[in-house]
Short mmCIF file of C-alpha atoms in Angstrom, two decimals:
data_model
loop_
_atom_site.label_atom_id
_atom_site.label_comp_id
_atom_site.label_asym_id
_atom_site.label_seq_id
_atom_site.Cartn_x
_atom_site.Cartn_y
_atom_site.Cartn_z
CA UNK I 1 31.95 116.06 -28.04
CA UNK I 2 29.41 116.01 -25.42
CA UNK I 3 26.77 113.22 -25.68
CA UNK I 4 23.65 114.08 -23.87
CA UNK I 5 21.64 111.40 -22.38
CA UNK I 6 18.33 110.78 -23.87
CA UNK I 7 15.67 112.47 -22.13
CA UNK I 8 14.20 110.30 -19.40
CA UNK I 9 10.69 111.46 -20.81
CA UNK I 10 11.62 110.37 -24.27
CA UNK I 11 12.45 106.88 -23.05
CA UNK I 12 9.29 106.67 -21.26
CA UNK I 13 6.81 108.74 -22.64
CA UNK I 14 4.01 107.85 -20.02
CA UNK I 15 6.37 108.69 -17.27
CA UNK I 16 5.42 112.47 -17.61
CA UNK I 17 1.80 111.66 -16.56
CA UNK I 18 0.92 112.32 -12.81
CA UNK I 19 1.72 109.27 -10.74
CA UNK I 20 -1.66 108.75 -9.45
CA UNK I 21 -2.84 108.22 -13.08
CA UNK I 22 0.09 105.04 -13.26
CA UNK I 23 -1.30 103.54 -10.08
CA UNK I 24 -4.98 103.74 -11.29
CA UNK I 25 -4.19 102.36 -14.87
CA UNK I 26 -2.23 99.28 -13.24
CA UNK I 27 -4.93 98.37 -11.07
CA UNK I 28 -7.66 98.74 -13.93
CA UNK I 29 -5.53 96.58 -16.06
CA UNK I 30 -5.04 93.81 -13.50
CA UNK I 31 -8.73 93.63 -12.68
CA UNK I 32 -9.64 93.43 -16.48
CA UNK I 33 -6.96 90.55 -16.68
CA UNK I 34 -8.22 88.78 -13.66
CA UNK I 35 -11.75 88.82 -14.81
CA UNK I 36 -10.89 87.25 -18.27
CA UNK I 37 -8.42 84.53 -16.89
CA UNK I 38 -8.50 84.43 -13.10
CA UNK I 39 -10.80 82.80 -10.56
CA UNK I 40 -14.70 84.14 -10.80
CA UNK I 41 -15.32 86.65 -8.10
CA UNK I 42 -17.40 85.50 -4.85
CA UNK I 43 -20.94 85.19 -6.00
CA UNK I 44 -23.48 87.23 -4.51
CA UNK I 45 -25.94 85.47 -2.15
CA UNK I 46 -28.12 83.32 -4.90
CA UNK I 47 -31.84 84.19 -4.99
CA UNK I 48 -34.83 82.29 -4.89
CA UNK I 49 -36.07 81.35 -8.51
CA UNK I 50 -38.86 79.39 -9.96
CA UNK I 51 -37.11 76.71 -12.28
CA UNK I 52 -38.67 74.50 -14.88
CA UNK I 53 -37.17 71.08 -15.90
CA UNK I 54 -35.30 70.89 -18.82
CA UNK I 55 -36.70 67.22 -20.23
CA UNK I 56 -33.61 66.86 -22.80
CA UNK I 57 -31.12 66.97 -20.13
CA UNK I 58 -33.23 65.07 -17.37
CA UNK I 59 -33.69 61.38 -16.66
CA UNK I 60 -35.89 59.13 -14.56
CA UNK I 61 -34.56 55.94 -14.23
CA UNK I 62 -35.48 52.74 -11.93
CA UNK I 63 -34.07 49.51 -11.10
CA UNK I 64 -35.92 46.30 -9.85
CA UNK I 65 -34.58 42.92 -9.00
CA UNK I 66 -35.30 40.08 -11.74
CA UNK I 67 -35.63 36.51 -10.37
CA UNK I 68 -34.03 37.83 -7.18
CA UNK I 69 -30.76 37.33 -9.24
CA UNK I 70 -29.87 40.49 -10.92
CA UNK I 71 -31.05 44.33 -11.19
CA UNK I 72 -32.96 45.05 -14.48
CA UNK I 73 -32.95 48.64 -15.39
CA UNK I 74 -35.53 50.93 -17.15
CA UNK I 75 -36.52 54.47 -17.58
CA UNK I 76 -39.61 56.96 -18.28
CA UNK I 77 -38.66 59.41 -21.18
CA UNK I 78 -41.41 61.96 -20.73
CA UNK I 79 -40.65 63.95 -17.87
CA UNK I 80 -41.97 67.79 -16.91
CA UNK I 81 -42.16 69.96 -13.83
CA UNK I 82 -41.03 72.72 -11.88
CA UNK I 83 -39.30 73.75 -8.85
CA UNK I 84 -39.00 76.76 -6.66
CA UNK I 85 -35.50 76.52 -5.54
CA UNK I 86 -34.36 78.70 -2.60
CA UNK I 87 -30.64 78.16 -2.35
CA UNK I 88 -30.34 80.37 0.95
CA UNK I 89 -33.45 78.36 2.45
CA UNK I 90 -33.63 75.09 0.65
CA UNK I 91 -36.62 74.03 3.16
CA UNK I 92 -38.67 76.69 1.50
CA UNK I 93 -38.36 75.16 -1.84
CA UNK I 94 -40.85 73.19 -3.68
CA UNK I 95 -41.08 70.52 -6.08
CA UNK I 96 -43.69 69.14 -8.52
CA UNK I 97 -42.72 66.52 -11.19
CA UNK I 98 -44.99 64.50 -13.57
CA UNK I 99 -43.65 61.78 -16.03
CA UNK I 100 -45.69 59.39 -18.37
CA UNK I 101 -45.68 55.90 -17.53
CA UNK I 102 -46.74 55.00 -21.15
CA UNK I 103 -43.17 56.12 -21.89
CA UNK I 104 -41.38 53.36 -20.17
CA UNK I 105 -38.49 51.82 -21.79
CA UNK I 106 -36.37 48.97 -20.69
CA UNK I 107 -34.82 47.98 -23.89
CA UNK I 108 -37.41 45.43 -24.75
CA UNK I 109 -40.63 46.45 -26.54
CA UNK I 110 -42.52 43.27 -25.53
CA UNK I 111 -41.76 43.77 -21.95
CA UNK I 112 -42.82 47.37 -21.84
CA UNK I 113 -46.20 46.36 -23.42
CA UNK I 114 -46.58 44.20 -20.81
CA UNK I 115 -45.51 47.13 -18.15
CA UNK I 116 -48.23 49.49 -19.92
CA UNK I 117 -50.92 47.01 -19.47
CA UNK I 118 -53.27 46.32 -16.30
CA UNK I 119 -51.02 43.91 -14.90
CA UNK I 120 -48.48 46.79 -13.83
CA UNK I 121 -49.02 50.55 -14.60
CA UNK I 122 -52.22 50.37 -16.52
CA UNK I 123 -50.89 53.19 -18.83
CA UNK I 124 -54.52 53.78 -20.46
CA UNK I 125 -56.34 54.34 -17.07
CA UNK I 126 -53.36 55.92 -15.48
CA UNK I 127 -51.15 57.67 -17.60
CA UNK I 128 -49.18 59.91 -15.52
CA UNK I 129 -47.00 59.58 -12.26
CA UNK I 130 -46.74 62.84 -9.90
CA UNK I 131 -44.75 64.03 -7.31
CA UNK I 132 -45.52 67.07 -5.08
CA UNK I 133 -43.07 68.12 -2.39
CA UNK I 134 -44.88 68.63 1.10
CA UNK I 135 -41.92 69.13 3.13
CA UNK I 136 -38.16 69.64 2.47
CA UNK I 137 -35.66 69.14 5.28
CA UNK I 138 -31.91 69.44 5.16
CA UNK I 139 -30.23 66.12 5.71
CA UNK I 140 -26.25 66.76 6.03
CA UNK I 141 -25.02 67.90 2.93
CA UNK I 142 -28.25 66.76 1.10
CA UNK I 143 -31.98 67.23 1.24
CA UNK I 144 -34.73 65.10 2.69
CA UNK I 145 -37.57 65.97 0.27
CA UNK I 146 -41.00 64.38 1.46
CA UNK I 147 -44.24 64.46 -0.96
CA UNK I 148 -47.14 63.15 -2.39
CA UNK I 149 -46.25 60.52 -4.86
CA UNK I 150 -49.21 59.39 -7.07
CA UNK I 151 -48.54 56.43 -9.29
CA UNK I 152 -51.21 53.80 -10.52
CA UNK I 153 -54.05 55.57 -8.97
CA UNK I 154 -52.70 55.52 -5.63
CA UNK I 155 -51.18 58.38 -3.77
CA UNK I 156 -48.74 57.85 -0.73
CA UNK I 157 -46.53 60.09 1.03
CA UNK I 158 -42.90 59.05 0.08
CA UNK I 159 -39.23 60.78 1.03
CA UNK I 160 -36.52 61.04 -1.38
CA UNK I 161 -32.82 61.72 -0.81
CA UNK I 162 -32.20 64.64 -3.00
CA UNK I 163 -28.72 66.08 -3.79
CA UNK I 164 -28.18 69.67 -5.09
CA UNK I 165 -25.46 68.73 -7.94
CA UNK I 166 -24.70 72.45 -8.97
CA UNK I 167 -25.55 75.71 -10.42
CA UNK I 168 -23.93 76.95 -13.55
CA UNK I 169 -24.00 79.51 -16.43
CA UNK I 170 -25.04 78.06 -19.73
CA UNK I 171 -23.18 78.70 -22.76
CA UNK I 172 -26.68 78.99 -24.77
CA UNK I 173 -27.75 81.53 -22.06
CA UNK I 174 -28.90 81.66 -18.46
CA UNK I 175 -28.49 79.72 -15.69
CA UNK I 176 -28.99 76.15 -14.97
CA UNK I 177 -29.28 73.87 -11.88
CA UNK I 178 -29.21 70.30 -11.25
CA UNK I 179 -30.68 67.98 -8.66
CA UNK I 180 -30.38 64.29 -8.25
CA UNK I 181 -32.93 62.26 -6.28
CA UNK I 182 -33.09 58.54 -4.98
CA UNK I 183 -36.32 56.98 -3.88
CA UNK I 184 -36.92 53.67 -2.70
CA UNK I 185 -40.57 52.11 -2.74
CA UNK I 186 -42.44 49.07 -2.99
CA UNK I 187 -44.45 48.59 -5.93
CA UNK I 188 -47.17 46.32 -4.06
CA UNK I 189 -47.85 49.76 -2.13
CA UNK I 190 -49.24 51.20 -5.32
CA UNK I 191 -51.46 48.14 -6.38
CA UNK I 192 -49.00 46.43 -8.64
CA UNK I 193 -48.70 43.11 -7.23
CA UNK I 194 -48.57 40.76 -10.41
CA UNK I 195 -45.63 38.43 -10.49
CA UNK I 196 -44.10 39.22 -7.29
CA UNK I 197 -42.13 35.88 -7.49
CA UNK I 198 -40.58 36.85 -10.43
CA UNK I 199 -40.19 40.58 -10.43
CA UNK I 200 -38.99 42.22 -7.07
CA UNK I 201 -41.46 44.19 -5.05
CA UNK I 202 -38.63 47.17 -4.48
CA UNK I 203 -38.14 49.60 -6.86
CA UNK I 204 -35.26 52.30 -6.78
CA UNK I 205 -36.18 55.41 -8.56
CA UNK I 206 -33.42 57.75 -9.86
CA UNK I 207 -34.25 61.13 -10.85
CA UNK I 208 -31.54 63.51 -12.22
CA UNK I 209 -33.06 66.84 -13.50
CA UNK I 210 -31.47 69.75 -15.05
CA UNK I 211 -33.53 72.97 -14.61
CA UNK I 212 -33.35 76.55 -16.20
CA UNK I 213 -35.22 79.50 -15.04
CA UNK I 214 -38.95 80.02 -16.26
CA UNK K 1 -40.96 20.44 -7.62
CA UNK K 2 -43.44 22.85 -9.15
CA UNK K 3 -45.30 25.28 -7.15
CA UNK K 4 -48.81 24.10 -6.44
CA UNK K 5 -49.97 27.21 -4.32
CA UNK K 6 -51.09 29.06 -7.40
CA UNK K 7 -53.53 26.30 -8.98
CA UNK K 8 -54.49 25.32 -5.40
CA UNK K 9 -55.50 28.85 -4.36
CA UNK K 10 -56.69 30.23 -7.76
CA UNK K 11 -58.56 27.28 -8.94
CA UNK K 12 -59.32 24.27 -6.57
CA UNK K 13 -60.04 26.28 -3.40
CA UNK K 14 -62.59 28.62 -5.15
CA UNK K 15 -63.97 25.41 -6.74
CA UNK K 16 -64.15 23.59 -3.32
CA UNK K 17 -65.82 26.51 -1.91
CA UNK K 18 -68.49 27.04 -4.74
CA UNK K 19 -69.13 22.89 -4.55
CA UNK K 20 -69.81 22.96 -0.96
CA UNK K 21 -72.12 25.93 -0.87
CA UNK K 22 -74.11 24.61 -4.10
CA UNK K 23 -74.39 20.99 -2.68
CA UNK K 24 -75.68 22.69 0.77
CA UNK K 25 -78.03 24.87 -1.22
CA UNK K 26 -79.48 22.25 -3.67
CA UNK K 27 -79.26 19.45 -1.12
CA UNK K 28 -82.39 16.74 -1.10
CA UNK K 29 -84.44 17.37 1.70
CA UNK K 30 -86.88 15.15 3.31
CA UNK K 31 -90.14 16.48 2.46
CA UNK K 32 -93.60 15.82 4.12
CA UNK K 33 -94.71 12.36 3.53
CA UNK K 34 -96.01 12.20 -0.07
CA UNK K 35 -99.41 10.63 -1.04
CA UNK K 36 -99.58 8.27 -4.26
CA UNK K 37 -96.71 6.14 -5.70
CA UNK K 38 -93.80 8.48 -4.56
CA UNK K 39 -95.04 8.23 -0.75
CA UNK K 40 -92.14 8.27 1.63
CA UNK K 41 -89.53 9.03 -1.14
CA UNK K 42 -86.88 11.83 -0.63
CA UNK K 43 -88.42 15.08 -2.05
CA UNK K 44 -86.56 17.96 -3.42
CA UNK K 45 -88.04 21.01 -2.02
CA UNK K 46 -85.15 23.35 -2.90
CA UNK K 47 -85.59 23.08 -6.82
CA UNK K 48 -87.36 26.18 -7.27
CA UNK K 49 -86.74 27.85 -4.07
CA UNK K 50 -85.27 31.34 -4.15
CA UNK K 51 -83.13 30.86 -1.17
CA UNK K 52 -81.33 28.15 -3.18
CA UNK K 53 -80.82 30.59 -6.12
CA UNK K 54 -79.65 33.24 -3.52
CA UNK K 55 -77.02 30.76 -1.91
CA UNK K 56 -76.07 29.98 -5.61
CA UNK K 57 -74.95 33.50 -5.90
CA UNK K 58 -73.27 33.19 -2.47
CA UNK K 59 -71.44 30.15 -3.70
CA UNK K 60 -70.18 31.58 -6.83
CA UNK K 61 -69.44 35.01 -5.16
CA UNK K 62 -67.54 33.69 -2.31
CA UNK K 63 -65.57 31.28 -4.67
CA UNK K 64 -64.64 34.41 -6.97
CA UNK K 65 -63.83 36.75 -3.97
CA UNK K 66 -61.64 34.03 -2.85
CA UNK K 67 -59.84 33.59 -6.05
CA UNK K 68 -59.80 37.51 -6.47
CA UNK K 69 -57.90 37.73 -3.10
CA UNK K 70 -55.59 34.86 -4.32
CA UNK K 71 -54.72 36.74 -7.61
CA UNK K 72 -54.59 40.45 -6.52
CA UNK K 73 -53.95 40.22 -2.74
CA UNK K 74 -56.29 43.13 -1.93
CA UNK K 75 -59.81 44.48 -2.25
CA UNK K 76 -58.72 48.23 -3.31
CA UNK K 77 -61.13 50.60 -1.33
CA UNK K 78 -61.78 54.02 -3.26
CA UNK K 79 -60.32 56.85 -1.04
CA UNK K 80 -58.80 60.26 -1.71
CA UNK K 81 -55.67 58.68 -1.91
CA UNK K 82 -56.91 55.82 -4.18
CA UNK K 83 -58.48 55.99 -7.57
CA UNK K 84 -59.67 52.63 -8.68
CA UNK K 85 -58.61 50.93 -12.08
CA UNK K 86 -61.78 49.31 -14.02
CA UNK K 87 -60.67 45.85 -12.75
CA UNK K 88 -60.88 46.96 -9.03
CA UNK K 89 -64.63 47.31 -9.12
CA UNK K 90 -65.14 43.40 -9.98
CA UNK K 91 -65.08 42.18 -6.40
CA UNK K 92 -67.61 44.99 -5.26
CA UNK K 93 -69.75 44.23 -8.12
CA UNK K 94 -69.73 40.70 -6.79
CA UNK K 95 -70.52 41.58 -3.58
CA UNK K 96 -73.38 43.86 -4.74
CA UNK K 97 -74.72 40.94 -6.75
CA UNK K 98 -74.74 38.68 -3.69
CA UNK K 99 -76.74 41.45 -1.97
CA UNK K 100 -79.26 41.93 -4.55
CA UNK K 101 -79.59 38.05 -5.17
CA UNK K 102 -80.29 37.95 -1.40
CA UNK K 103 -82.99 40.93 -1.57
CA UNK K 104 -84.82 39.26 -4.37
CA UNK K 105 -86.00 36.61 -1.83
CA UNK K 106 -88.54 39.26 -0.63
CA UNK K 107 -91.56 40.32 -2.68
CA UNK K 108 -91.25 43.87 -1.74
CA UNK K 109 -87.50 44.17 -2.82
CA UNK K 110 -88.26 42.47 -6.09
CA UNK K 111 -90.34 45.38 -6.96
CA UNK K 112 -87.43 47.79 -6.32
CA UNK K 113 -84.61 45.74 -8.01
CA UNK K 114 -86.24 43.49 -10.76
CA UNK K 115 -84.48 40.49 -12.29
CA UNK K 116 -82.48 39.77 -9.25
CA UNK K 117 -80.97 43.23 -9.37
CA UNK K 118 -78.58 41.90 -12.20
CA UNK K 119 -78.95 44.70 -14.61
CA UNK K 120 -78.49 47.23 -11.81
CA UNK K 121 -75.13 45.93 -10.75
CA UNK K 122 -73.99 45.65 -14.29
CA UNK K 123 -74.87 49.19 -14.97
CA UNK K 124 -72.96 50.26 -11.81
CA UNK K 125 -69.93 48.17 -12.88
CA UNK K 126 -69.94 49.78 -16.35
CA UNK K 127 -70.61 53.16 -14.74
CA UNK K 128 -67.67 52.90 -12.36
CA UNK K 129 -65.33 51.03 -14.48
CA UNK K 130 -65.73 53.32 -17.37
CA UNK K 131 -66.11 56.69 -15.55
CA UNK K 132 -63.09 58.09 -16.85
CA UNK K 133 -64.09 57.83 -20.56
CA UNK K 134 -67.62 58.94 -19.70
CA UNK K 135 -66.46 61.89 -17.87
CA UNK K 136 -64.28 62.63 -21.24
CA UNK K 137 -67.85 62.68 -22.91
CA UNK K 138 -68.48 62.53 -26.68
CA UNK K 139 -67.60 58.82 -27.59
CA UNK K 140 -66.64 57.76 -24.25
CA UNK K 141 -70.61 58.03 -23.38
CA UNK K 142 -71.32 55.88 -26.54
CA UNK K 143 -68.39 53.39 -25.75
CA UNK K 144 -69.99 52.92 -22.09
CA UNK K 145 -73.79 52.60 -23.57
CA UNK K 146 -72.21 49.97 -25.89
CA UNK K 147 -70.53 48.08 -23.24
CA UNK K 148 -73.74 48.12 -21.02
CA UNK K 149 -75.70 46.87 -23.93
CA UNK K 150 -73.26 44.28 -24.47
CA UNK K 151 -73.28 43.15 -20.64
CA UNK K 152 -77.32 43.03 -20.72
CA UNK K 153 -77.09 40.86 -23.52
CA UNK K 154 -74.65 38.44 -22.01
CA UNK K 155 -76.79 38.47 -18.85
CA UNK K 156 -80.15 37.85 -20.53
CA UNK K 157 -78.62 35.08 -23.03
CA UNK K 158 -77.11 33.26 -19.79
CA UNK K 159 -80.05 33.58 -17.61
CA UNK K 160 -82.67 32.59 -20.11
CA UNK K 161 -80.49 29.77 -21.24
CA UNK K 162 -79.75 28.67 -17.45
CA UNK K 163 -83.60 28.79 -16.85
CA UNK K 164 -84.33 26.42 -19.73
CA UNK K 165 -81.68 24.18 -20.01
CA UNK K 166 -80.79 21.69 -17.39
CA UNK K 167 -78.00 19.16 -16.52
CA UNK K 168 -74.29 19.78 -16.40
CA UNK K 169 -73.63 20.87 -19.96
CA UNK K 170 -74.58 24.23 -19.54
CA UNK K 171 -72.38 24.67 -16.68
CA UNK K 172 -69.47 23.13 -18.59
CA UNK K 173 -70.19 25.29 -21.97
CA UNK K 174 -69.53 28.08 -19.42
CA UNK K 175 -66.58 26.52 -18.14
CA UNK K 176 -65.15 26.49 -21.65
CA UNK K 177 -66.01 29.89 -22.66
CA UNK K 178 -64.35 31.11 -19.45
CA UNK K 179 -61.35 29.00 -20.05
CA UNK K 180 -61.16 30.45 -23.27
CA UNK K 181 -61.21 34.16 -21.83
CA UNK K 182 -58.57 32.96 -19.39
CA UNK K 183 -56.16 31.77 -21.95
CA UNK K 184 -56.50 34.69 -24.28
CA UNK K 185 -56.20 37.30 -21.57
CA UNK K 186 -53.00 35.49 -20.02
CA UNK K 187 -51.68 35.40 -23.68
CA UNK K 188 -52.03 39.14 -23.94
CA UNK K 189 -50.23 39.76 -20.99
CA UNK K 190 -53.22 40.58 -18.60
CA UNK K 191 -52.11 37.46 -16.45
CA UNK K 192 -54.06 38.27 -13.38
CA UNK K 193 -57.34 38.72 -14.96
CA UNK K 194 -56.72 35.65 -16.89
CA UNK K 195 -56.07 33.79 -13.62
CA UNK K 196 -59.58 35.19 -12.50
CA UNK K 197 -61.43 33.99 -15.44
CA UNK K 198 -59.62 30.41 -15.00
CA UNK K 199 -60.84 30.58 -11.62
CA UNK K 200 -64.48 30.94 -12.97
CA UNK K 201 -63.85 28.19 -15.26
CA UNK K 202 -63.05 25.98 -12.48
CA UNK K 203 -65.95 27.23 -10.37
CA UNK K 204 -68.33 26.18 -13.53
CA UNK K 205 -66.82 22.74 -13.61
CA UNK K 206 -67.77 22.28 -9.88
CA UNK K 207 -71.36 23.72 -10.65
CA UNK K 208 -71.47 21.09 -13.47
CA UNK K 209 -70.92 18.54 -10.83
CA UNK K 210 -73.42 19.88 -8.73
CA UNK K 211 -75.97 19.93 -11.75
CA UNK K 212 -75.12 16.38 -12.45
CA UNK K 213 -75.99 15.39 -8.89
CA UNK K 214 -79.04 17.69 -8.61
CA UNK K 215 -81.02 17.56 -11.93
CA UNK K 216 -83.10 20.55 -10.68
CA UNK K 217 -80.07 22.72 -10.25
CA UNK K 218 -79.81 26.05 -12.03
CA UNK K 219 -77.13 28.75 -12.54
CA UNK K 220 -80.08 31.44 -12.98
CA UNK K 221 -81.13 33.93 -10.39
CA UNK K 222 -77.99 34.44 -8.85
CA UNK K 223 -74.79 32.65 -10.08
CA UNK K 224 -75.38 34.07 -13.84
CA UNK K 225 -75.16 37.55 -12.40
CA UNK K 226 -71.74 36.95 -10.68
CA UNK K 227 -70.59 35.00 -14.07
CA UNK K 228 -71.64 38.30 -15.70
CA UNK K 229 -69.92 40.53 -13.66
CA UNK K 230 -66.67 38.66 -13.81
CA UNK K 231 -66.51 38.24 -17.61
CA UNK K 232 -67.83 41.83 -18.37
CA UNK K 233 -65.55 43.15 -15.70
CA UNK K 234 -62.55 41.57 -16.96
CA UNK K 235 -63.51 41.98 -20.87
CA UNK K 236 -63.81 45.81 -20.30
CA UNK K 237 -60.80 46.29 -18.34
CA UNK K 238 -58.63 44.58 -20.81
CA UNK K 239 -60.05 46.62 -23.40
CA UNK K 240 -59.66 49.79 -21.60
CA UNK K 241 -56.04 48.88 -20.86
CA UNK K 242 -55.47 47.97 -24.68
CA UNK K 243 -53.95 44.66 -23.61
CA UNK K 244 -56.09 41.98 -25.45
CA UNK K 245 -56.88 42.89 -29.10
CA UNK K 246 -60.50 44.07 -29.53
CA UNK K 247 -61.46 41.48 -31.92
CA UNK K 248 -60.33 38.64 -29.86
CA UNK K 249 -62.58 40.24 -26.94
CA UNK K 250 -65.54 40.38 -29.21
CA UNK K 251 -64.84 36.34 -30.05
CA UNK K 252 -64.61 35.58 -26.68
CA UNK K 253 -68.12 37.51 -25.77
CA UNK K 254 -69.55 35.48 -28.65
CA UNK K 255 -68.16 31.98 -27.20
CA UNK K 256 -70.39 33.12 -24.25
CA UNK K 257 -73.45 34.61 -25.54
CA UNK K 258 -74.07 33.28 -29.10
CA UNK K 259 -74.26 29.54 -27.67
CA UNK K 260 -76.48 30.30 -24.94
CA UNK K 261 -78.89 32.52 -27.20
CA UNK K 262 -78.75 29.52 -29.87
CA UNK K 263 -79.59 26.95 -27.24
CA UNK K 264 -82.96 29.00 -26.41
CA UNK K 265 -83.20 30.08 -30.06
CA UNK K 266 -82.61 28.22 -33.32
CA UNK K 267 -81.39 24.88 -31.45
CA UNK K 268 -84.28 24.56 -28.95
CA UNK K 269 -85.92 22.19 -31.24
CA UNK K 270 -83.10 19.94 -31.58
CA UNK K 271 -82.95 16.92 -29.14
CA UNK K 272 -81.21 17.82 -25.99
CA UNK K 273 -78.05 15.77 -26.44
CA UNK K 274 -77.63 17.10 -30.32
CA UNK K 275 -78.11 20.65 -29.05
CA UNK K 276 -75.71 20.49 -26.22
CA UNK K 277 -73.00 19.10 -28.58
CA UNK K 278 -73.59 21.82 -31.21
CA UNK K 279 -73.53 24.48 -28.18
CA UNK K 280 -70.01 22.99 -26.89
CA UNK K 281 -68.75 22.96 -30.68
CA UNK K 282 -70.09 26.47 -31.17
CA UNK K 283 -68.31 27.57 -27.91
CA UNK K 284 -65.41 25.81 -28.70
CA UNK K 285 -64.86 27.43 -32.07
CA UNK K 286 -65.54 30.98 -30.92
CA UNK K 287 -63.42 30.51 -27.99
CA UNK K 288 -60.43 29.13 -30.04
CA UNK K 289 -60.67 32.01 -32.60
CA UNK K 290 -60.50 34.36 -29.77
CA UNK K 291 -57.40 32.78 -28.23
CA UNK K 292 -55.88 32.25 -31.56
CA UNK K 293 -55.97 36.02 -32.33
CA UNK K 294 -54.62 36.71 -28.80
CA UNK K 295 -51.76 34.21 -29.46
CA UNK K 296 -51.05 35.96 -32.81
CA UNK K 297 -50.81 39.42 -31.20
CA UNK K 298 -49.05 38.23 -27.77
CA UNK K 299 -46.13 40.18 -26.65
CA UNK K 300 -43.58 37.60 -26.98
CA UNK K 301 -42.38 36.35 -23.52
CA UNK K 302 -42.75 39.58 -21.95
CA UNK K 303 -38.63 39.51 -21.79
CA UNK K 304 -38.88 37.37 -18.84
#
């Protein structure tokens, strides 16, 4: 009895397809698989965009010396702003930020009330603090953002060190971009000279913002 | 050892400045030989002299400008990069009050700026200090009008009582009322303006000393305008900043205006000693009530 070997075509039915079909199919499958599990393809050159600050994922904090012995911390809760961000040419970017000084929170309601009074922020007369950039320059991997900072009715030119933290796709949709800024200033320069012997003059502002496209 | 710099620069130095200028302004001068029983006796020629009153404005003004510098460390100048707070207009109003008191010496100027220019200075102070509210319109304009009327009532009561009541007690009553404002504002967290009112109290004590030395001394025609500017400016600022309770501010205002008005009104027929005791008691009661309200509403220890 002669046993015929099973047809090659019966074992691998696809083998009867032309060879170029097989190659194309494999490459396409690999591409699809990589798209799901592999590294992202190289991003195309990011474009400039108008961003708006997401207050829920942003924070304005400050620290100041207390009795020249320790650092006291506080924050402002109401922040808003817009950023024109050009990743390819950051120096062409612009920033405008505003926060309500009346929203100051130092974890002590009594102290916050005093800070809102005329000894410090005078929040009734000067409810907003604003920053508007005038010049942005590269500083190593970071940026030096110079702008007009208005606080307590006084406008002064200041320079903040800003880091572009990153850009990511949000699971909620859209792309988000984050920045972190450090700004050192003297409160006496802004007409707040009360109890300089108890509360320090130098204040460090830390501004962390997350922005989405408008 | 306690730091004595603050009481020295806030209170003692302004008081000494005022004392020096007031003693100079109201110094006894040797007049021309008198006839009659007073022949050859020293004669006070400056009693009614407008120059002495103008120098009185200089005394109070310079003292309180020194106190301002001690408390705030600057005279804020309005510019494109600086919007002044309500309180920042106080020193400029003091300068304006000194200038108008000086102008009031001249007959022609008196026609242009009547009453020593005090109403003009007070109206400017209210307009500038409340410009934000005024520009908002509506109730803001009404508030400004009300503050101006309060300012005029304060100045009028102080001016008339200072003109009619002599001796050291009017100055001491004012010192008491200013001290009440100082304590109430400081308790409320408006420590800087509280210190300024404390300086006014110290300067008033200095003027009481001068009034004791020179019976013809008066606070009217200059010093009263400065006093009104400081008090109205401080009360307006603390009210706008919502630092001191309004009821406390009203009582502190009453502690200044009511005893002054009473001294030339219902109490005017009383004997001088009894009248002044009543004025002191009235001032004390109203000022303490204002302080008590501020004490009740004080923001704890400010967390310090």
